[in-house]
Short mmCIF file of C-alpha atoms in Angstrom, two decimals:
data_model
loop_
_atom_site.label_atom_id
_atom_site.label_comp_id
_atom_site.label_asym_id
_atom_site.label_seq_id
_atom_site.Cartn_x
_atom_site.Cartn_y
_atom_site.Cartn_z
CA MET A 36 179.45 67.42 109.84
CA LEU A 37 177.64 70.78 109.66
CA ARG A 38 178.26 70.98 105.92
CA PHE A 39 176.63 67.53 105.54
CA PHE A 40 173.50 68.65 107.37
CA LEU A 41 173.27 71.88 105.36
CA ILE A 42 173.55 69.94 102.09
CA LEU A 43 170.88 67.47 103.31
CA ILE A 44 168.50 70.30 104.29
CA ILE A 45 169.00 72.06 100.93
CA PHE A 46 168.40 68.83 99.08
CA PHE A 47 165.11 68.11 100.87
CA PHE A 48 163.89 71.71 100.55
CA ASN A 49 164.63 71.79 96.81
CA SER A 50 163.01 68.37 96.13
CA ASN A 51 159.82 69.53 97.86
CA LEU A 52 159.71 72.69 95.73
CA LEU A 53 160.23 70.66 92.57
CA ALA A 54 157.46 68.24 93.49
CA GLU A 55 154.98 71.09 93.97
CA GLU A 56 156.01 72.73 90.74
CA ASN A 57 155.39 69.49 88.82
CA ASP A 58 151.82 69.25 90.08
CA TYR A 59 149.30 70.47 87.54
CA PHE A 60 145.57 70.33 86.87
CA LEU A 61 143.57 68.29 84.38
CA MET A 62 139.77 67.89 84.19
CA LEU A 63 137.44 65.01 83.58
CA LYS A 64 136.60 64.49 79.95
CA TYR A 65 133.43 62.47 80.53
CA ASN A 66 130.40 62.27 82.90
CA LYS A 67 131.49 58.90 84.26
CA VAL A 68 135.15 58.19 85.06
CA ASN A 69 136.58 55.26 87.12
CA VAL A 70 139.24 55.97 89.75
CA ARG A 71 141.42 52.97 90.55
CA TYR A 72 143.58 51.91 93.49
CA GLY A 73 146.64 51.54 91.24
CA PRO A 74 147.94 52.60 87.82
CA ASN A 75 146.58 49.61 85.87
CA LYS A 76 143.33 48.75 84.16
CA ASP A 77 143.29 45.52 86.16
CA ASP A 78 143.43 47.38 89.49
CA GLN A 79 140.18 47.51 91.43
CA ILE A 80 137.88 50.53 91.03
CA LYS A 81 138.07 52.72 94.14
CA PHE A 82 135.18 55.04 93.21
CA VAL A 83 133.53 56.68 90.21
CA TYR A 84 133.35 60.38 89.37
CA LYS A 85 130.09 61.49 87.79
CA LYS A 86 130.92 65.13 87.04
CA LYS A 87 132.27 66.15 83.64
CA TYR A 88 134.80 69.04 83.78
CA LEU A 89 135.73 68.36 87.41
CA PRO A 90 139.26 69.81 87.96
CA LEU A 91 141.81 67.37 89.43
CA LYS A 92 145.37 67.91 90.57
CA VAL A 93 147.90 65.44 89.11
CA ILE A 94 150.34 64.42 91.81
CA ASP A 95 152.06 61.44 90.13
CA ARG A 96 152.26 59.55 86.84
CA LYS A 97 152.96 55.99 85.75
CA GLU A 98 152.84 55.32 82.01
CA ASN A 99 149.30 56.10 80.82
CA PHE A 100 147.86 56.72 84.31
CA ARG A 101 147.79 59.83 86.42
CA LYS A 102 147.44 59.86 90.20
CA ILE A 103 144.98 62.62 91.06
CA ILE A 104 143.66 64.34 94.07
CA ASP A 105 140.39 66.38 94.14
CA HIS A 106 139.22 69.35 96.15
CA LYS A 107 137.88 67.03 98.87
CA ASN A 108 141.24 65.12 99.17
CA ASN A 109 139.98 61.99 97.40
CA ASN A 110 142.76 60.39 95.40
CA GLY A 111 143.43 57.51 93.02
CA TRP A 112 144.58 56.64 89.53
CA ILE A 113 142.83 57.56 86.23
CA HIS A 114 143.77 56.63 82.68
CA ILE A 115 144.97 59.67 80.73
CA SER A 116 142.32 59.05 78.04
CA GLN A 117 139.69 60.08 80.60
CA LEU A 118 141.32 63.49 81.24
CA LYS A 119 141.97 66.71 79.32
CA PRO A 120 143.66 70.08 80.02
CA SER A 121 141.80 71.92 82.76
CA LYS A 122 139.63 74.88 81.97
CA SER A 123 137.39 74.66 85.07
CA LEU A 124 137.43 75.76 88.74
CA ILE A 125 135.69 74.77 91.92
CA ILE A 126 134.71 77.65 94.15
CA MET A 127 136.14 76.90 97.63
CA ASP A 128 134.54 79.81 99.46
CA ASN A 129 131.45 81.95 98.63
CA LYS A 130 132.62 84.51 96.05
CA THR A 131 131.32 87.41 94.00
CA LEU A 132 131.34 87.40 90.22
CA PHE A 133 132.11 90.88 88.78
CA LYS A 134 131.37 92.42 85.37
CA LYS A 135 135.07 93.38 84.92
CA ASN A 136 138.32 92.27 86.52
CA SER A 137 138.17 94.75 89.37
CA ILE A 138 136.61 94.70 92.82
CA PHE A 139 135.27 98.16 92.02
CA SER A 140 133.35 96.75 89.06
CA LYS A 141 129.60 95.96 89.17
CA PRO A 142 128.90 92.69 91.09
CA ILE A 143 126.85 90.28 88.99
CA ILE A 144 126.11 87.34 91.24
CA LYS A 145 127.21 85.48 94.40
CA LEU A 146 128.75 82.08 93.74
CA GLU A 147 128.43 79.47 96.41
CA LYS A 148 131.08 77.19 97.76
CA GLY A 149 131.41 74.00 95.68
CA LYS A 150 130.17 75.55 92.43
CA LEU A 151 131.89 74.24 89.28
CA VAL A 152 132.62 76.96 86.69
CA LEU A 153 134.31 77.01 83.30
CA ILE A 154 137.30 79.27 82.64
CA LYS A 155 137.23 81.49 79.52
CA LYS A 156 140.63 83.19 80.22
CA CYS A 157 142.81 84.31 83.10
CA LYS A 158 144.62 87.57 83.68
CA GLU A 159 146.87 88.12 86.76
CA SER A 160 144.78 87.21 89.82
CA TRP A 161 141.46 87.12 87.90
CA CYS A 162 139.69 84.65 85.64
CA LYS A 163 136.82 85.31 83.29
CA ILE A 164 134.45 82.39 83.90
CA LYS A 165 131.10 81.10 82.73
CA THR A 166 128.48 79.48 84.91
CA ASN A 167 125.13 78.46 83.46
CA LYS A 168 124.48 81.44 81.08
CA ILE A 169 126.33 84.05 83.16
CA THR A 170 129.83 85.27 82.31
CA GLY A 171 131.97 87.46 84.57
CA TRP A 172 135.28 87.90 86.38
CA LEU A 173 136.32 86.11 89.52
CA ARG A 174 139.33 86.59 91.80
CA THR A 175 141.47 83.43 91.86
CA GLU A 176 141.97 83.18 95.59
CA ASN A 177 140.11 80.30 97.32
CA VAL A 178 139.45 78.38 94.11
CA TRP A 179 140.52 74.84 93.10
CA GLY A 180 141.75 74.11 89.61
CA ILE A 181 144.59 76.50 88.78
CA ASN A 182 148.10 76.86 90.15
#
């Protein structure tokens, strides 16, 4: 009986790990994207995103649709043609943008919570990002859009 419970616990623990590993980020390809209640073009529209490049976490898939969740916990289904590989982040806490990938580097600007930025490249726990006409390095803690 004990062996059965151990196997059951291991199974559930491993399946949760696999589910989280399969989650990945995509971003909106267009300025206006419909989010539906279900994975079908005939399903009712739940809401509309109006923010190109918004990063979204994919949590499920059915044929050509992806079930997504955003940084505010809104979720629904989007057709894959409306999405592309993510190269953007949402700042989840006020952060400092640095000239180089070091906290000892020169601070460039403060980024406010909720700011959408584009990723140039990432290295370890840092990403080089662009916002408006400013480019710099950002620590990747407390951001939404990368695993």
